[in-house]
Amino acid sequence: MDTFPQPNHFLLNLPIAELPLSEHFKLRSKLMVFFTLQDIIGTNQKDLHELDDYSEHWYFEFVDFLHRKDLLYLLG
């Protein structure tokens, strides 16, 4: 078993405002009171869809970012 942290794990705790994501993503995240990617990952996926400011576009950008940074496995 690999016990070394993934090289991109540091991204999870950086402020979303500092990440290379769209302004749309940053605004929606702020409205939903998510300040780091870890905040989003730590939320029940079913509950995300019920938030007032949730959008599929926002979620797809989140998933795409995780995929590009080899962090998508964190959702499963």
CSV table of N, CA, C and O in Angstrom, one decimal, residues 7-64:
chain,number,residue,atom,x,y,z
A,7,PRO,N,1.1,14.1,-4.8
A,7,PRO,CA,1.8,15.4,-5.0
A,7,PRO,C,0.8,16.6,-5.0
A,7,PRO,O,1.2,17.7,-4.7
A,8,ASN,N,-0.4,16.3,-5.5
A,8,ASN,CA,-1.4,17.4,-5.6
A,8,ASN,C,-2.3,17.6,-4.4
A,8,ASN,O,-3.2,18.4,-4.4
A,9,HIS,N,-2.1,16.8,-3.4
A,9,HIS,CA,-3.0,16.9,-2.2
A,9,HIS,C,-3.0,18.3,-1.6
A,9,HIS,O,-4.0,18.7,-1.0
A,10,PHE,N,-1.9,19.0,-1.7
A,10,PHE,CA,-1.9,20.3,-1.1
A,10,PHE,C,-2.9,21.3,-1.7
A,10,PHE,O,-3.4,22.2,-1.1
A,11,LEU,N,-3.4,21.0,-2.9
A,11,LEU,CA,-4.4,21.8,-3.6
A,11,LEU,C,-5.7,21.8,-2.8
A,11,LEU,O,-6.5,22.7,-2.9
A,12,LEU,N,-6.0,20.7,-2.1
A,12,LEU,CA,-7.3,20.5,-1.5
A,12,LEU,C,-7.5,21.5,-0.4
A,12,LEU,O,-8.7,21.9,-0.1
A,13,ASN,N,-6.5,22.0,0.2
A,13,ASN,CA,-6.6,23.0,1.3
A,13,ASN,C,-6.3,24.4,1.0
A,13,ASN,O,-6.3,25.3,1.9
A,14,LEU,N,-5.9,24.7,-0.2
A,14,LEU,CA,-5.7,26.0,-0.7
A,14,LEU,C,-7.1,26.7,-0.9
A,14,LEU,O,-8.1,26.1,-1.2
A,15,PRO,N,-7.1,28.0,-0.6
A,15,PRO,CA,-8.4,28.7,-0.9
A,15,PRO,C,-8.8,28.6,-2.4
A,15,PRO,O,-7.9,28.7,-3.3
A,16,ILE,N,-10.0,28.3,-2.6
A,16,ILE,CA,-10.5,28.2,-4.0
A,16,ILE,C,-10.2,29.5,-4.8
A,16,ILE,O,-9.9,29.4,-6.0
A,17,ALA,N,-10.3,30.6,-4.1
A,17,ALA,CA,-10.0,31.9,-4.8
A,17,ALA,C,-8.6,31.9,-5.4
A,17,ALA,O,-8.4,32.7,-6.3
A,18,GLU,N,-7.7,31.1,-4.9
A,18,GLU,CA,-6.3,31.1,-5.4
A,18,GLU,C,-6.1,30.0,-6.5
A,18,GLU,O,-5.0,30.0,-7.0
A,19,LEU,N,-7.0,29.2,-6.7
A,19,LEU,CA,-6.9,28.1,-7.7
A,19,LEU,C,-7.2,28.6,-9.1
A,19,LEU,O,-8.0,29.5,-9.3
A,20,PRO,N,-6.6,27.9,-10.1
A,20,PRO,CA,-6.9,28.2,-11.5
A,20,PRO,C,-8.3,27.7,-12.0
A,20,PRO,O,-8.3,26.8,-12.8
A,21,LEU,N,-9.3,28.3,-11.4
A,21,LEU,CA,-10.7,27.9,-11.7
A,21,LEU,C,-11.4,29.1,-12.2
A,21,LEU,O,-11.0,30.3,-11.9
A,22,SER,N,-12.5,29.0,-12.9
A,22,SER,CA,-13.3,30.1,-13.4
A,22,SER,C,-13.8,31.0,-12.3
A,22,SER,O,-14.1,30.5,-11.2
A,23,GLU,N,-14.1,32.2,-12.7
A,23,GLU,CA,-14.7,33.1,-11.7
A,23,GLU,C,-16.1,32.6,-11.3
A,23,GLU,O,-16.6,32.8,-10.2
A,24,HIS,N,-16.8,32.0,-12.3
A,24,HIS,CA,-18.1,31.4,-12.1
A,24,HIS,C,-18.0,30.4,-11.0
A,24,HIS,O,-18.8,30.4,-10.0
A,25,PHE,N,-17.0,29.5,-11.1
A,25,PHE,CA,-16.8,28.4,-10.1
A,25,PHE,C,-16.5,29.1,-8.7
A,25,PHE,O,-17.1,28.6,-7.7
A,26,LYS,N,-15.7,30.0,-8.7
A,26,LYS,CA,-15.3,30.7,-7.4
A,26,LYS,C,-16.5,31.4,-6.8
A,26,LYS,O,-16.7,31.2,-5.5
A,27,LEU,N,-17.3,32.1,-7.5
A,27,LEU,CA,-18.5,32.7,-7.0
A,27,LEU,C,-19.5,31.7,-6.4
A,27,LEU,O,-20.0,31.9,-5.3
A,28,ARG,N,-19.8,30.7,-7.2
A,28,ARG,CA,-20.8,29.7,-6.8
A,28,ARG,C,-20.3,29.0,-5.5
A,28,ARG,O,-21.0,28.7,-4.6
A,29,SER,N,-19.0,28.7,-5.5
A,29,SER,CA,-18.4,28.1,-4.3
A,29,SER,C,-18.6,28.9,-3.1
A,29,SER,O,-19.0,28.5,-2.0
A,30,LYS,N,-18.3,30.2,-3.2
A,30,LYS,CA,-18.4,31.2,-2.1
A,30,LYS,C,-19.9,31.2,-1.6
A,30,LYS,O,-20.2,31.2,-0.4
A,31,LEU,N,-20.8,31.3,-2.6
A,31,LEU,CA,-22.2,31.3,-2.2
A,31,LEU,C,-22.7,30.1,-1.5
A,31,LEU,O,-23.6,30.2,-0.6
A,32,MET,N,-22.1,29.0,-1.8
A,32,MET,CA,-22.4,27.7,-1.1
A,32,MET,C,-21.6,27.5,0.1
A,32,MET,O,-21.6,26.4,0.8
A,33,VAL,N,-20.7,28.5,0.5
A,33,VAL,CA,-19.9,28.5,1.7
A,33,VAL,C,-18.8,27.4,1.6
A,33,VAL,O,-18.5,26.7,2.6
A,34,PHE,N,-18.2,27.2,0.4
A,34,PHE,CA,-17.1,26.3,0.2
A,34,PHE,C,-15.9,27.2,0.0
A,34,PHE,O,-15.9,28.0,-0.9
A,35,PHE,N,-14.8,27.0,0.8
A,35,PHE,CA,-13.7,27.9,0.7
A,35,PHE,C,-12.4,27.1,0.2
A,35,PHE,O,-11.4,27.7,-0.2
A,36,THR,N,-12.5,25.7,0.3
A,36,THR,CA,-11.4,24.9,-0.2
A,36,THR,C,-12.1,23.7,-0.9
A,36,THR,O,-13.3,23.4,-0.7
A,37,LEU,N,-11.3,23.0,-1.7
A,37,LEU,CA,-11.8,21.8,-2.4
A,37,LEU,C,-12.2,20.8,-1.4
A,37,LEU,O,-13.1,20.0,-1.6
A,38,GLN,N,-11.4,20.7,-0.3
A,38,GLN,CA,-11.7,19.8,0.8
A,38,GLN,C,-13.1,20.0,1.3
A,38,GLN,O,-13.8,19.0,1.7
A,39,ASP,N,-13.5,21.2,1.4
A,39,ASP,CA,-14.9,21.5,1.9
A,39,ASP,C,-15.9,20.8,1.0
A,39,ASP,O,-16.9,20.3,1.5
A,40,ILE,N,-15.7,20.9,-0.3
A,40,ILE,CA,-16.6,20.3,-1.3
A,40,ILE,C,-16.5,18.7,-1.2
A,40,ILE,O,-17.6,18.1,-1.1
A,41,ILE,N,-15.3,18.2,-1.2
A,41,ILE,CA,-15.2,16.8,-1.1
A,41,ILE,C,-15.8,16.2,0.2
A,41,ILE,O,-16.4,15.1,0.2
A,42,GLY,N,-15.7,17.0,1.3
A,42,GLY,CA,-16.2,16.5,2.6
A,42,GLY,C,-17.7,16.6,2.7
A,42,GLY,O,-18.3,16.2,3.7
A,43,THR,N,-18.4,17.1,1.7
A,43,THR,CA,-19.9,17.2,1.7
A,43,THR,C,-20.5,16.0,1.0
A,43,THR,O,-20.0,15.6,-0.1
A,44,ASN,N,-21.5,15.5,1.5
A,44,ASN,CA,-22.2,14.4,0.9
A,44,ASN,C,-22.6,14.8,-0.5
A,44,ASN,O,-23.3,15.8,-0.7
A,45,GLN,N,-22.3,14.0,-1.5
A,45,GLN,CA,-22.6,14.3,-2.9
A,45,GLN,C,-24.0,14.5,-3.2
A,45,GLN,O,-24.4,15.4,-4.0
A,46,LYS,N,-24.9,13.8,-2.5
A,46,LYS,CA,-26.3,14.0,-2.6
A,46,LYS,C,-26.8,15.4,-2.1
A,46,LYS,O,-27.6,16.0,-2.7
A,47,ASP,N,-26.2,15.8,-1.0
A,47,ASP,CA,-26.5,17.1,-0.5
A,47,ASP,C,-26.0,18.3,-1.4
A,47,ASP,O,-26.7,19.3,-1.4
A,48,LEU,N,-25.0,18.1,-2.1
A,48,LEU,CA,-24.5,19.1,-3.0
A,48,LEU,C,-25.6,19.6,-4.0
A,48,LEU,O,-25.8,20.7,-4.2
A,49,HIS,N,-26.3,18.6,-4.6
A,49,HIS,CA,-27.3,18.8,-5.6
A,49,HIS,C,-28.5,19.6,-5.0
A,49,HIS,O,-29.2,20.2,-5.8
A,50,GLU,N,-28.6,19.6,-3.7
A,50,GLU,CA,-29.8,20.3,-3.1
A,50,GLU,C,-29.5,21.7,-2.7
A,50,GLU,O,-30.4,22.4,-2.3
A,51,LEU,N,-28.2,22.1,-2.8
A,51,LEU,CA,-27.9,23.5,-2.4
A,51,LEU,C,-28.4,24.5,-3.4
A,51,LEU,O,-28.5,24.2,-4.6
A,52,ASP,N,-28.9,25.6,-2.9
A,52,ASP,CA,-29.5,26.7,-3.8
A,52,ASP,C,-28.6,27.1,-5.0
A,52,ASP,O,-29.1,27.3,-6.1
A,53,ASP,N,-27.3,27.3,-4.7
A,53,ASP,CA,-26.5,27.8,-5.8
A,53,ASP,C,-25.7,26.7,-6.6
A,53,ASP,O,-24.8,27.0,-7.4
A,54,TYR,N,-26.1,25.5,-6.4
A,54,TYR,CA,-25.5,24.4,-7.1
A,54,TYR,C,-25.9,24.5,-8.6
A,54,TYR,O,-27.0,24.8,-9.0
A,55,SER,N,-24.9,24.1,-9.5
A,55,SER,CA,-25.3,24.0,-10.9
A,55,SER,C,-24.4,22.8,-11.4
A,55,SER,O,-23.3,22.5,-10.9
A,56,GLU,N,-24.9,22.2,-12.4
A,56,GLU,CA,-24.1,21.1,-13.1
A,56,GLU,C,-22.9,21.6,-13.7
A,56,GLU,O,-21.8,20.9,-13.6
A,57,HIS,N,-22.9,22.8,-14.2
A,57,HIS,CA,-21.7,23.4,-14.8
A,57,HIS,C,-20.6,23.5,-13.7
A,57,HIS,O,-19.4,23.2,-14.0
A,58,TRP,N,-21.0,24.0,-12.6
A,58,TRP,CA,-20.1,24.2,-11.4
A,58,TRP,C,-19.5,22.8,-11.1
A,58,TRP,O,-18.3,22.7,-10.9
A,59,TYR,N,-20.4,21.8,-10.9
A,59,TYR,CA,-19.9,20.5,-10.5
A,59,TYR,C,-19.0,19.9,-11.6
A,59,TYR,O,-17.9,19.3,-11.2
A,60,PHE,N,-19.3,20.0,-12.9
A,60,PHE,CA,-18.4,19.4,-13.9
A,60,PHE,C,-17.1,20.1,-13.9
A,60,PHE,O,-16.1,19.5,-14.2
A,61,GLU,N,-17.0,21.4,-13.6
A,61,GLU,CA,-15.7,22.1,-13.5
A,61,GLU,C,-14.9,21.5,-12.4
A,61,GLU,O,-13.7,21.3,-12.5
A,62,PHE,N,-15.6,21.3,-11.3
A,62,PHE,CA,-14.9,20.7,-10.1
A,62,PHE,C,-14.4,19.3,-10.4
A,62,PHE,O,-13.2,19.0,-10.2
A,63,VAL,N,-15.2,18.5,-11.0
A,63,VAL,CA,-14.8,17.1,-11.4
A,63,VAL,C,-13.6,17.2,-12.4
A,63,VAL,O,-12.6,16.4,-12.3
A,64,ASP,N,-13.7,18.0,-13.4
A,64,ASP,CA,-12.7,18.2,-14.4
A,64,ASP,C,-11.3,18.6,-13.7
A,64,ASP,O,-10.3,18.1,-14.1
